[in-house]
PDB file of C-alpha atoms and ligand atoms in Angstrom:
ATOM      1  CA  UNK A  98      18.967  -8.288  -3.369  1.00 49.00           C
ATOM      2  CA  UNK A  99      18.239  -9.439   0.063  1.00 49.00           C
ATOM      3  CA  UNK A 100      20.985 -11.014   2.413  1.00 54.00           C
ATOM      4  CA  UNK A 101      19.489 -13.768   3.897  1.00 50.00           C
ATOM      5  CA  UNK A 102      21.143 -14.717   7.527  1.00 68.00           C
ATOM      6  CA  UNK A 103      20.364 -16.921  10.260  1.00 78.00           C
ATOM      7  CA  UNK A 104      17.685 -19.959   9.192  1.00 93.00           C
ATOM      8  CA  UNK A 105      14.502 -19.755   7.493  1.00 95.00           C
ATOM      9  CA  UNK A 106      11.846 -19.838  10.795  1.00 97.00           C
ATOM     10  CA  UNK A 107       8.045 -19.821  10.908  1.00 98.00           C
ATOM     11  CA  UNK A 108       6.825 -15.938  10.880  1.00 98.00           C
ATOM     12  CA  UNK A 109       3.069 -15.563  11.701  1.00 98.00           C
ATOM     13  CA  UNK A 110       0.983 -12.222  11.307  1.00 98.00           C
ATOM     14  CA  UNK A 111      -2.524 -10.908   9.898  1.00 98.00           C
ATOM     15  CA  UNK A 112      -3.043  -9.839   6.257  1.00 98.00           C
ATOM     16  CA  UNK A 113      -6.159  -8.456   5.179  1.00 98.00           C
ATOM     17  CA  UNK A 114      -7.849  -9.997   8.252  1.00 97.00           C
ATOM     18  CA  UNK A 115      -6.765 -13.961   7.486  1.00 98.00           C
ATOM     19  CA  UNK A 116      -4.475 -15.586   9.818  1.00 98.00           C
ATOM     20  CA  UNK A 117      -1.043 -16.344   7.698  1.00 98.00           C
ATOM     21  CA  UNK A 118       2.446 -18.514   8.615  1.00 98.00           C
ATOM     22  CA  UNK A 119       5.002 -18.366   6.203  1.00 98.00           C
ATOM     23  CA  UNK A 120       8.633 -19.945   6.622  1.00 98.00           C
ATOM     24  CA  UNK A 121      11.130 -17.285   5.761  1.00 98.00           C
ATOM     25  CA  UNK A 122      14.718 -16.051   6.740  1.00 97.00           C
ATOM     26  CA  UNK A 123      13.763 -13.375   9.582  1.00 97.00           C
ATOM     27  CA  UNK A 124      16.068 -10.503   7.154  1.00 96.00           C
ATOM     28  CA  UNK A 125      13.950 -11.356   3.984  1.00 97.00           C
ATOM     29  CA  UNK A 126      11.886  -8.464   2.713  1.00 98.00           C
ATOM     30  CA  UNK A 127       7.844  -7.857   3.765  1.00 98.00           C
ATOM     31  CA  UNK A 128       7.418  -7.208   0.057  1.00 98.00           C
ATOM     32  CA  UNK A 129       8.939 -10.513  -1.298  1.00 98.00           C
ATOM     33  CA  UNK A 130       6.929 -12.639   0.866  1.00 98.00           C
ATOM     34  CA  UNK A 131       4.005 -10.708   0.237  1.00 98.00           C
ATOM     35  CA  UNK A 132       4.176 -11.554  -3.810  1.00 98.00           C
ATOM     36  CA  UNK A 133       5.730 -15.148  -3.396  1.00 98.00           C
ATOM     37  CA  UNK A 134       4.865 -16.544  -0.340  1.00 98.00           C
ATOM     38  CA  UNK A 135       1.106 -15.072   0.066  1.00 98.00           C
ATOM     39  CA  UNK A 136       0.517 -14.687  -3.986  1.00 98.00           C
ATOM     40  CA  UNK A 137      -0.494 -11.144  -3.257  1.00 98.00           C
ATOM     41  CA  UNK A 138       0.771  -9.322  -6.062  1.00 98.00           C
ATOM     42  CA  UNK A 139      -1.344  -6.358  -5.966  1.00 98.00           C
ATOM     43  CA  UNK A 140       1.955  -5.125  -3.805  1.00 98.00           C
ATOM     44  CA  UNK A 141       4.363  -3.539  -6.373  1.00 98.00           C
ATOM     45  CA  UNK A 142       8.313  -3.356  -6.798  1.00 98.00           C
ATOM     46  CA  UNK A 143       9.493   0.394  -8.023  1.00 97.00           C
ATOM     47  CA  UNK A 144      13.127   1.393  -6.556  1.00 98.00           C
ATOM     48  CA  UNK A 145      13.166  -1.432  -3.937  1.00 98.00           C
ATOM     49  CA  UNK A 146      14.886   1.308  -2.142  1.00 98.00           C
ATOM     50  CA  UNK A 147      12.345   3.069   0.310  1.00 98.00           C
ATOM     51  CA  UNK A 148      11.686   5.842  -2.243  1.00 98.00           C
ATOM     52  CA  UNK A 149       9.064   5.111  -4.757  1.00 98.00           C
ATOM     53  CA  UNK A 150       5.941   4.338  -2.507  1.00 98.00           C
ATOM     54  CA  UNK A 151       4.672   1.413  -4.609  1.00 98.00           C
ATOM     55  CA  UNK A 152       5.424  -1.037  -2.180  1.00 98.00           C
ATOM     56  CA  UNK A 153       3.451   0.512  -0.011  1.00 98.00           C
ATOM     57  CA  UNK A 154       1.375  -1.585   2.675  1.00 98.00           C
ATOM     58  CA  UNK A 155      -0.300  -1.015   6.354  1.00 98.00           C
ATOM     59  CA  UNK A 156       1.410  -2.369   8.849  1.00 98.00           C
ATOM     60  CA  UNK A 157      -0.743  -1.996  12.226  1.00 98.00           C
ATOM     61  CA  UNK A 158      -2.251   1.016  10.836  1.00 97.00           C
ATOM     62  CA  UNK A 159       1.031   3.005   9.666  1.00 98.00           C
ATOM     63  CA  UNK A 160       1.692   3.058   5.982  1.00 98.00           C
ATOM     64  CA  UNK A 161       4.963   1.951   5.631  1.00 98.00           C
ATOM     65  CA  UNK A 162       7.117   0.450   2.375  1.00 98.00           C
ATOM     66  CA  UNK A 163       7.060  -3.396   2.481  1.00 98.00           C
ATOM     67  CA  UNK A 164      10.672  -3.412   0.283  1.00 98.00           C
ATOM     68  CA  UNK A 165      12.300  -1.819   3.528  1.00 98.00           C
ATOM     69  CA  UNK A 166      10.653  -4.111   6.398  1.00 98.00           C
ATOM     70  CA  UNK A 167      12.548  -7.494   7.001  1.00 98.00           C
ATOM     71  CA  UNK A 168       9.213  -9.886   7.614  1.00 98.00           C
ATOM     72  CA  UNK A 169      10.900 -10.781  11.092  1.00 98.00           C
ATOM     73  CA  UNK A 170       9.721  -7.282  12.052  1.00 98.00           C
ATOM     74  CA  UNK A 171       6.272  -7.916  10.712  1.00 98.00           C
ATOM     75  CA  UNK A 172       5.295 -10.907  13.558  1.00 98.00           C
ATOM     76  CA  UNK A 173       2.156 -10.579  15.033  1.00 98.00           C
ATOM     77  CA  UNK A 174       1.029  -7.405  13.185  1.00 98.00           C
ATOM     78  CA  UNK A 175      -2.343  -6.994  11.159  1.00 98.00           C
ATOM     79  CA  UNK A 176      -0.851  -6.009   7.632  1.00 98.00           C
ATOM     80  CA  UNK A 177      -3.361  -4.591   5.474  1.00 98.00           C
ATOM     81  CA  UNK A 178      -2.223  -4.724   1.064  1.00 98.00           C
ATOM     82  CA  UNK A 179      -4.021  -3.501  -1.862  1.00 98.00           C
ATOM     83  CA  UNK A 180      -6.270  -7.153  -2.166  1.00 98.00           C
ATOM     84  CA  UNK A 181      -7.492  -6.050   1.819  1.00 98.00           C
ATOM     85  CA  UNK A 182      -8.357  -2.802   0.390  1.00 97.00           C
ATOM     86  CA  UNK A 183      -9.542  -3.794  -2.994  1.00 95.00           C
ATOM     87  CA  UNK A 184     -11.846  -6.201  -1.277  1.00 95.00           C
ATOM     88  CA  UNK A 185     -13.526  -3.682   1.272  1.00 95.00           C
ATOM     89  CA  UNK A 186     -16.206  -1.527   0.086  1.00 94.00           C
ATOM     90  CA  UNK A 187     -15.570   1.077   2.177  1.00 92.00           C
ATOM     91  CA  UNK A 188     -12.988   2.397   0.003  1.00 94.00           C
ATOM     92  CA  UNK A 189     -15.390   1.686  -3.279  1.00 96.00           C
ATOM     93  CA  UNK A 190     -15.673   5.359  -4.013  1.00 96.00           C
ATOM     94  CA  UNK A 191     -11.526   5.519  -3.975  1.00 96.00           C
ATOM     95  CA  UNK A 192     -11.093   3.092  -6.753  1.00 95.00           C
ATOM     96  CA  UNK A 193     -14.074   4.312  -8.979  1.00 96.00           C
ATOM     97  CA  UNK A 194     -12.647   8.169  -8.535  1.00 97.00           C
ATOM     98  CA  UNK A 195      -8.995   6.703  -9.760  1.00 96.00           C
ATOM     99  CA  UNK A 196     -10.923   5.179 -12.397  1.00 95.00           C
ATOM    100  CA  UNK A 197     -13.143   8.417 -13.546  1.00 96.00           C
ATOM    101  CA  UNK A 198     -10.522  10.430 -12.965  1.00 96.00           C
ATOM    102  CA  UNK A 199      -7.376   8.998 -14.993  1.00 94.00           C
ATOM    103  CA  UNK A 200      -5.767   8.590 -11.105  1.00 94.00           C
ATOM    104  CA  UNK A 201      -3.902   5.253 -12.798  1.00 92.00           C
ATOM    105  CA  UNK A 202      -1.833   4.954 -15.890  1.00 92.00           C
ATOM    106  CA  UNK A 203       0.719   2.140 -16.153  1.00 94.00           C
ATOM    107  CA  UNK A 204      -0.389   1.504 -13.073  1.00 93.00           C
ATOM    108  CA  UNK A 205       2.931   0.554 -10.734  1.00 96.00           C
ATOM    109  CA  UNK A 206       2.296   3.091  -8.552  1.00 98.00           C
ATOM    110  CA  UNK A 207      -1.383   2.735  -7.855  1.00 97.00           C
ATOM    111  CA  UNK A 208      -1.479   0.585  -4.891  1.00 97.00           C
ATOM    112  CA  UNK A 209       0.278   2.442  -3.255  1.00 98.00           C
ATOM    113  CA  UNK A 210      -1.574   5.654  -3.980  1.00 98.00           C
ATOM    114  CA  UNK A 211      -4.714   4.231  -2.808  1.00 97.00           C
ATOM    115  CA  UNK A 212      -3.074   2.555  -0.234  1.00 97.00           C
ATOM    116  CA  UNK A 213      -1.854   5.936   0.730  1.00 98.00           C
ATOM    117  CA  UNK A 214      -4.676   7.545   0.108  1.00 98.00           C
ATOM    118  CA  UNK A 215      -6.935   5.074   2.568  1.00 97.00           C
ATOM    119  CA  UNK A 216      -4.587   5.686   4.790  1.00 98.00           C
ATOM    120  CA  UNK A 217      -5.355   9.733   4.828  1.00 98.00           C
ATOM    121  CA  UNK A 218      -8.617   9.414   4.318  1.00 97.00           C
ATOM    122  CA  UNK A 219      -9.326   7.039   7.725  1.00 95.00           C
ATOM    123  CA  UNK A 220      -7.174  10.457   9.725  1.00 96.00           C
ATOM    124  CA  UNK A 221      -8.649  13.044   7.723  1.00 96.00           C
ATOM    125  CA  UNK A 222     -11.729  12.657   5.896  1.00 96.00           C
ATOM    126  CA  UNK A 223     -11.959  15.495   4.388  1.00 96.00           C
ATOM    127  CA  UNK A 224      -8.507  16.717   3.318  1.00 97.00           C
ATOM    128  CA  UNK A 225      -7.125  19.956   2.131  1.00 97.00           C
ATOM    129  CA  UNK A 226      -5.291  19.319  -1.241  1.00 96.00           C
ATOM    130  CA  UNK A 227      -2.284  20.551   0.501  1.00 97.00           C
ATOM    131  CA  UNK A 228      -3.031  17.975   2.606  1.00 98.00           C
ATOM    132  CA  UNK A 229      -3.581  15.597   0.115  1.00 98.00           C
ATOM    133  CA  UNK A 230      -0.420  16.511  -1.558  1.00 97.00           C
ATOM    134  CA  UNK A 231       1.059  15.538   2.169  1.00 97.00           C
ATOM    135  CA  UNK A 232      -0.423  12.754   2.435  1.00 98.00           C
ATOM    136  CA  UNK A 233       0.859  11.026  -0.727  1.00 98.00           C
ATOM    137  CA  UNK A 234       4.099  12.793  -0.678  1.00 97.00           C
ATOM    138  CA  UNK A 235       5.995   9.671   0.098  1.00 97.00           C
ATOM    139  CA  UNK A 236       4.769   8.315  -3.027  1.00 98.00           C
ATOM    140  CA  UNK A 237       5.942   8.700  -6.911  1.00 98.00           C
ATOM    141  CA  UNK A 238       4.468   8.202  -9.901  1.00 97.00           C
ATOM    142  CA  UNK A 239       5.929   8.603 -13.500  1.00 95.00           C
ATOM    143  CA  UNK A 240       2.980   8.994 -15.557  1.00 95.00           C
ATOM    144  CA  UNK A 241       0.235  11.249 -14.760  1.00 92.00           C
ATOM    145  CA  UNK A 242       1.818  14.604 -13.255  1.00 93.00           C
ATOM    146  CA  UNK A 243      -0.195  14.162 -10.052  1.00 96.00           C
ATOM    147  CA  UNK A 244      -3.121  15.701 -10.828  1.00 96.00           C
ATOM    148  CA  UNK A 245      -5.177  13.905 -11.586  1.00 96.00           C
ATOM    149  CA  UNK A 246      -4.356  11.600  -8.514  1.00 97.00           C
ATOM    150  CA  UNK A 247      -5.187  14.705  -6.406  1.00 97.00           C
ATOM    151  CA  UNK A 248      -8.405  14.921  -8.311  1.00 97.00           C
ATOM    152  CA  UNK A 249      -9.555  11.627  -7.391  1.00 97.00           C
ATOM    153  CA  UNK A 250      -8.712  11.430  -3.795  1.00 98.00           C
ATOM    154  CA  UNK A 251     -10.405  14.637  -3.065  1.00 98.00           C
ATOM    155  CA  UNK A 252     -13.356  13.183  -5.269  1.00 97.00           C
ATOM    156  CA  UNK A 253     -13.295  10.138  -3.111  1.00 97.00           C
ATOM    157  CA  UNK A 254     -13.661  12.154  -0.122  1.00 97.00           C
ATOM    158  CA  UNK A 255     -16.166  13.883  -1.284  1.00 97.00           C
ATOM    159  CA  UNK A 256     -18.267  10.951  -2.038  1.00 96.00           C
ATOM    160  CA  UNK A 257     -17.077   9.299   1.325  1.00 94.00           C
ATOM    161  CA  UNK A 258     -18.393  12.315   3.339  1.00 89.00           C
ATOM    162  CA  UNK A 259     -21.544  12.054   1.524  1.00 77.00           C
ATOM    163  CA  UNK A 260     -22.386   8.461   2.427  1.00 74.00           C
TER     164      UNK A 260
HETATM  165  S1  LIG B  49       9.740  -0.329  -3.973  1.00 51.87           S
HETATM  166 FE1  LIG B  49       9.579   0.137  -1.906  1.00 51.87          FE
HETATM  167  S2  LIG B  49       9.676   2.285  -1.783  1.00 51.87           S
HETATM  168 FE2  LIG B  49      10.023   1.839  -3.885  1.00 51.87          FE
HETATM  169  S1  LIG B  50       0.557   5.563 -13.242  1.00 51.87           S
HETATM  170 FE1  LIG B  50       2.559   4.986 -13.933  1.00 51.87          FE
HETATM  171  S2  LIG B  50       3.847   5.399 -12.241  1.00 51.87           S
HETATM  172 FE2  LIG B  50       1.938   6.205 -11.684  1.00 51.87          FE
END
């Protein structure tokens, strides 16, 4: 669990475009205020220890794991969760492939595969499936080998390119 030091202060930043302030301890963890604070649960718990991927969020543009960022470090940035990209339709095509494709089982691990995949897709918009391996690399998932996560980003960037 979290050490909490110092006192709780007022921590302001961007998420998914909306202004936010939450009062927190400056050491608690990005994820936790995420779910409790903000009600954004789309923003999963795995191995809460930098490994997994599902906790996966954009923080100015870099994909980082929310479980390993203290929310003192997240003041003033533009944070971008699964509800930001859920909500955009750019990234319609990603979600329908994961759909079509089987891309999400029990489902943990999703948000932060299409997180992760967005966040390839916006550099490289039409990736290599080495590169697409790359690009999720920092992310696990227990229940579909992969492949079919492969087969939908590549699907979604094939659709993408075609808009
Ligand atoms: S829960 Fe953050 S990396 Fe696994
Ligand atoms: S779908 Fe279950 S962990 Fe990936």
């Amino acid at each position: 669990m979290t050490k909490n030091r110092g006192a709780k202060c007022e921590i302001s930043f961007e998420v998914n475009g909306e202004r936010k302030s939450v009062r927190a301890y400056p050491m608690e963890r990005l994820l936790d205020v995420l779910r409790e604070q903000l009600n954004l649960t789309g923003t999963k718990e795995g191995c809460g220890e930098g490994e997994c991927g599902a906790c996966s969020v954009l923080i100015d543009g870099a994909l980082v794991d929310s479980c390993l960022v203290p929310v003192g470090q997240a003041a003033g940035a533009s944070i971008t969760t699964i509800e930001g990209i859920a909500s955009n339709p750019r990234f319609g095509p990603l979600r329908d492939a994961f759909l079509e494709y089987g891309g999400a089982q029990c489902g943990i691990c999703t948000p932060g595969m299409i997180l992760a995949a967005a966040h390839l897709l916006e550099r490289k918009p039409a990736p290599s499936l080495d590169e697409i391996r790359e690009g999720l690399s920092g992310n696990l998932c227990r229940c579909t080998g992969y492949i079919q996560i492969m087969e939908a980003v590549a699907e979604a960037a094939r659709r993408l390119g075609a808009r």
